[in-house]
CSV table of C-alpha atoms in Angstrom, one decimal:
chain,number,residue,atom,x,y,z
A,271,UNK,CA,12.3,11.7,-0.2
A,272,UNK,CA,13.0,9.4,-3.1
A,273,UNK,CA,10.3,6.9,-1.9
A,274,UNK,CA,7.8,9.7,-1.4
A,275,UNK,CA,8.5,11.4,-4.8
A,276,UNK,CA,8.3,8.2,-6.9
A,277,UNK,CA,5.1,7.1,-5.1
A,278,UNK,CA,3.6,10.5,-5.6
A,279,UNK,CA,4.2,10.6,-9.3
A,280,UNK,CA,3.1,6.9,-9.6
A,281,UNK,CA,-0.3,7.8,-8.1
A,282,UNK,CA,-1.5,9.5,-11.2
A,283,UNK,CA,-1.0,6.6,-13.6
A,284,UNK,CA,-2.4,4.3,-10.9
A,285,UNK,CA,-5.5,6.4,-10.8
A,286,UNK,CA,-5.7,6.3,-14.6
A,287,UNK,CA,-5.6,2.4,-14.5
A,288,UNK,CA,-8.4,2.4,-11.9
A,289,UNK,CA,-10.5,4.9,-13.9
A,290,UNK,CA,-10.1,3.1,-17.2
A,291,UNK,CA,-11.2,-0.2,-15.6
A,292,UNK,CA,-7.8,-2.0,-16.0
A,293,UNK,CA,-7.6,-3.8,-12.5
A,294,UNK,CA,-5.2,-6.6,-13.7
A,295,UNK,CA,-2.4,-4.3,-14.8
A,296,UNK,CA,-3.0,-2.3,-11.7
A,297,UNK,CA,-2.9,-5.4,-9.4
A,298,UNK,CA,0.2,-7.0,-11.2
A,299,UNK,CA,2.3,-3.8,-10.9
A,300,UNK,CA,1.2,-3.4,-7.1
A,301,UNK,CA,2.1,-7.2,-6.6
A,302,UNK,CA,5.5,-6.7,-8.3
A,303,UNK,CA,6.2,-3.7,-6.0
A,304,UNK,CA,5.3,-5.7,-2.9
A,305,UNK,CA,7.4,-8.7,-4.2
A,306,UNK,CA,10.5,-6.4,-4.7
A,307,UNK,CA,10.3,-5.0,-1.3
A,308,UNK,CA,9.8,-8.5,0.4
A,309,UNK,CA,12.7,-10.1,-1.4
A,310,UNK,CA,15.2,-7.3,-0.8
A,311,UNK,CA,14.1,-7.1,2.8
A,312,UNK,CA,14.5,-10.8,3.5
A,313,UNK,CA,17.9,-10.8,1.6
A,314,UNK,CA,19.2,-7.8,3.7
A,315,UNK,CA,17.9,-8.8,7.1
A,316,UNK,CA,17.8,-12.7,6.9
A,317,UNK,CA,19.6,-14.5,4.1
A,318,UNK,CA,22.8,-12.5,3.6
A,319,UNK,CA,23.6,-12.4,7.4
A,320,UNK,CA,22.9,-16.1,7.6
A,321,UNK,CA,25.2,-16.9,4.7
A,322,UNK,CA,27.9,-14.7,6.1
A,323,UNK,CA,27.6,-16.4,9.6
A,324,UNK,CA,27.9,-19.8,7.9
A,325,UNK,CA,31.0,-18.6,5.9
A,326,UNK,CA,29.3,-19.3,2.6
A,327,UNK,CA,30.8,-17.4,-0.5
A,328,UNK,CA,29.0,-14.5,-1.7
A,329,UNK,CA,29.9,-11.9,-4.4
A,330,UNK,CA,32.7,-9.5,-3.3
A,331,UNK,CA,30.6,-6.4,-3.6
A,332,UNK,CA,28.1,-7.9,-1.0
A,333,UNK,CA,30.8,-9.0,1.5
A,334,UNK,CA,32.7,-5.8,1.2
A,335,UNK,CA,29.6,-3.4,1.5
A,336,UNK,CA,27.1,-5.4,3.8
A,337,UNK,CA,28.6,-4.7,7.1
A,338,UNK,CA,29.2,-1.0,6.4
A,339,UNK,CA,25.4,-0.4,6.0
A,340,UNK,CA,23.2,-0.4,9.1
A,341,UNK,CA,20.6,-3.2,8.8
A,342,UNK,CA,17.7,-0.8,9.2
A,343,UNK,CA,18.8,0.9,6.1
A,344,UNK,CA,17.9,-2.3,3.9
A,345,UNK,CA,14.2,-1.6,4.7
A,346,UNK,CA,14.6,1.9,3.0
A,347,UNK,CA,16.6,0.4,0.2
A,348,UNK,CA,14.0,-2.3,-0.4
A,349,UNK,CA,11.2,0.3,-0.4
A,350,UNK,CA,12.9,2.8,-2.9
A,351,UNK,CA,13.8,-0.1,-5.3
A,352,UNK,CA,10.3,-1.3,-5.1
A,353,UNK,CA,8.9,2.2,-6.0
A,354,UNK,CA,11.5,2.6,-8.7
A,355,UNK,CA,10.5,-0.7,-10.3
A,356,UNK,CA,6.7,0.5,-10.2
A,357,UNK,CA,7.6,3.8,-11.7
A,358,UNK,CA,9.6,2.2,-14.5
A,359,UNK,CA,6.7,-0.1,-15.4
A,360,UNK,CA,4.3,3.0,-15.4
A,361,UNK,CA,6.5,5.0,-17.7
A,362,UNK,CA,4.4,4.0,-20.8
A,363,UNK,CA,1.3,5.4,-19.2
A,364,UNK,CA,3.0,8.5,-18.0
A,365,UNK,CA,4.3,9.3,-21.6
A,366,UNK,CA,0.7,9.6,-22.6
A,367,UNK,CA,0.0,12.6,-20.4
A,368,UNK,CA,0.6,16.2,-21.5
A,369,UNK,CA,1.7,18.5,-18.6
A,370,UNK,CA,-0.6,21.7,-18.3
A,371,UNK,CA,-2.0,23.7,-15.4
A,372,UNK,CA,-5.8,24.3,-14.9
A,373,UNK,CA,-6.5,26.7,-12.1
A,374,UNK,CA,-10.4,26.1,-12.2
A,375,UNK,CA,-9.7,22.3,-11.9
A,376,UNK,CA,-7.2,22.8,-9.1
A,377,UNK,CA,-9.8,24.9,-7.2
A,378,UNK,CA,-12.5,22.1,-7.6
A,379,UNK,CA,-9.9,19.5,-6.5
A,380,UNK,CA,-9.1,21.5,-3.4
A,381,UNK,CA,-12.7,22.0,-2.6
A,382,UNK,CA,-13.4,18.3,-2.9
A,383,UNK,CA,-10.2,17.1,-1.1
A,384,UNK,CA,-9.6,19.3,1.9
A,385,UNK,CA,-12.4,17.6,4.0
A,386,UNK,CA,-10.7,14.2,3.1
A,387,UNK,CA,-7.2,15.5,4.1
A,388,UNK,CA,-8.6,16.6,7.5
A,389,UNK,CA,-10.2,13.1,7.9
A,390,UNK,CA,-7.0,11.5,6.8
A,391,UNK,CA,-5.0,13.4,9.5
A,392,UNK,CA,-7.4,12.2,12.1
A,393,UNK,CA,-7.1,8.7,10.8
A,394,UNK,CA,-3.2,8.7,10.9
A,395,UNK,CA,-3.3,10.1,14.5
A,396,UNK,CA,-5.7,7.4,15.5
A,397,UNK,CA,-3.7,4.7,13.7
A,398,UNK,CA,-0.4,5.7,15.4
A,399,UNK,CA,-1.1,7.2,18.8
A,400,UNK,CA,-1.4,3.8,20.5
A,401,UNK,CA,2.0,2.8,19.5
A,402,UNK,CA,3.5,6.1,20.7
A,403,UNK,CA,1.7,5.8,23.9
A,404,UNK,CA,2.9,2.3,24.6
A,405,UNK,CA,6.5,3.2,23.8
A,406,UNK,CA,6.4,6.1,26.4
A,407,UNK,CA,4.3,4.4,29.1
A,408,UNK,CA,5.7,0.8,28.9
A,409,UNK,CA,8.9,0.5,26.7
A,410,UNK,CA,10.4,0.1,23.3
A,411,UNK,CA,10.5,-3.7,23.1
A,412,UNK,CA,6.9,-4.0,24.2
A,413,UNK,CA,5.8,-1.4,21.5
A,414,UNK,CA,7.7,-3.6,18.9
A,415,UNK,CA,5.8,-6.8,20.0
A,416,UNK,CA,2.6,-4.9,20.0
A,417,UNK,CA,3.3,-3.4,16.4
A,418,UNK,CA,4.2,-6.9,15.1
A,419,UNK,CA,0.9,-8.3,16.4
A,420,UNK,CA,-1.0,-5.3,15.1
A,421,UNK,CA,0.2,-6.2,11.5
A,422,UNK,CA,-1.8,-9.3,11.6
A,423,UNK,CA,-4.7,-6.9,10.7
A,424,UNK,CA,-3.0,-6.2,7.4
A,425,UNK,CA,-4.8,-9.2,6.0
A,426,UNK,CA,-8.2,-7.5,6.6
A,427,UNK,CA,-6.8,-4.3,5.6
A,428,UNK,CA,-5.6,-5.8,2.2
A,429,UNK,CA,-9.2,-7.1,1.6
A,430,UNK,CA,-10.7,-3.8,2.3
A,431,UNK,CA,-8.2,-1.9,0.3
A,432,UNK,CA,-8.8,-4.2,-2.7
A,433,UNK,CA,-12.5,-3.7,-2.5
A,434,UNK,CA,-12.2,0.0,-2.4
A,435,UNK,CA,-9.7,0.2,-5.3
A,436,UNK,CA,-12.4,-1.7,-7.4
A,437,UNK,CA,-15.4,-0.3,-5.9
A,438,UNK,CA,-14.8,3.4,-5.9
A,439,UNK,CA,-14.5,3.9,-9.7
A,440,UNK,CA,-17.6,1.6,-10.1
A,441,UNK,CA,-19.6,3.8,-7.6
A,442,UNK,CA,-18.6,6.9,-9.4
A,443,UNK,CA,-19.6,5.5,-12.8
A,444,UNK,CA,-23.1,4.0,-11.7
A,445,UNK,CA,-24.1,7.0,-9.3
A,446,UNK,CA,-26.6,8.4,-12.0
A,447,UNK,CA,-28.2,5.1,-12.8
A,448,UNK,CA,-31.8,4.4,-11.6
A,449,UNK,CA,-31.0,1.0,-9.8
A,450,UNK,CA,-27.8,2.4,-8.1
A,451,UNK,CA,-29.0,2.0,-4.6
A,452,UNK,CA,-30.1,-1.6,-5.2
A,453,UNK,CA,-26.7,-2.3,-6.8
A,454,UNK,CA,-24.9,-0.9,-4.0
A,455,UNK,CA,-27.0,-2.8,-1.5
A,456,UNK,CA,-26.1,-6.1,-3.2
A,457,UNK,CA,-22.4,-5.2,-3.3
A,458,UNK,CA,-22.6,-4.4,0.4
A,459,UNK,CA,-24.0,-7.8,1.1
A,460,UNK,CA,-21.3,-9.7,-0.7
A,461,UNK,CA,-18.7,-7.4,0.9
A,462,UNK,CA,-19.8,-8.3,4.3
A,463,UNK,CA,-20.1,-11.9,3.7
A,464,UNK,CA,-16.7,-12.4,2.0
A,465,UNK,CA,-15.2,-10.1,4.8
A,466,UNK,CA,-16.7,-12.3,7.4
A,467,UNK,CA,-15.1,-15.4,5.8
A,468,UNK,CA,-11.7,-13.6,5.7
A,469,UNK,CA,-11.9,-12.7,9.4
A,470,UNK,CA,-12.9,-16.3,10.3
A,471,UNK,CA,-10.0,-17.6,8.2
A,472,UNK,CA,-7.6,-15.3,10.0
A,473,UNK,CA,-8.8,-16.2,13.5
A,474,UNK,CA,-8.7,-20.0,12.7
A,475,UNK,CA,-5.3,-19.8,11.2
A,476,UNK,CA,-3.8,-17.3,13.6
A,477,UNK,CA,-1.1,-19.6,14.9
A,478,UNK,CA,0.3,-20.2,11.3
A,479,UNK,CA,0.0,-16.5,10.4
């Protein structure tokens, strides 16, 4: 609940950064979030247990509490701390907003967003049904292996996500211009070329990845 709440509140200032064309600050905060999650996950699942097994000295608070916490919980701890750090970094932007309620704007937003929500549900089902079916039809360990391999696609997903985060505000801002179609066509060409290079790079270096 904490992770969802912090991420939901953070969406508003993140959207503000995108709309105001401040991609560097947006990217830095996102990268800090990922770094915090990765570091804490590695500490909780890899380095601390390795140190304890080797008998190395660690702070007493860690040695006393580590074994009491199920290892899977460190994934949630890492995520909530990552979300909390992002939220703290976004507080100066949040302080600029004034809270009010506009029913007409809400109605417009719901009319615009409900088809996206339906498509989003279909997307989530499509993304996760394969893993559930593999678990039921083959087994848990096979599902885990499949999910780990599937995550290699995250590199392409990151490229597409980075493009969308920058492109969507640009598309909205240039929709009324005369040469919009030509501009979009050029952007599409470069998107496909760079995406193809990303894909080839992933395939060539798949063993390292």
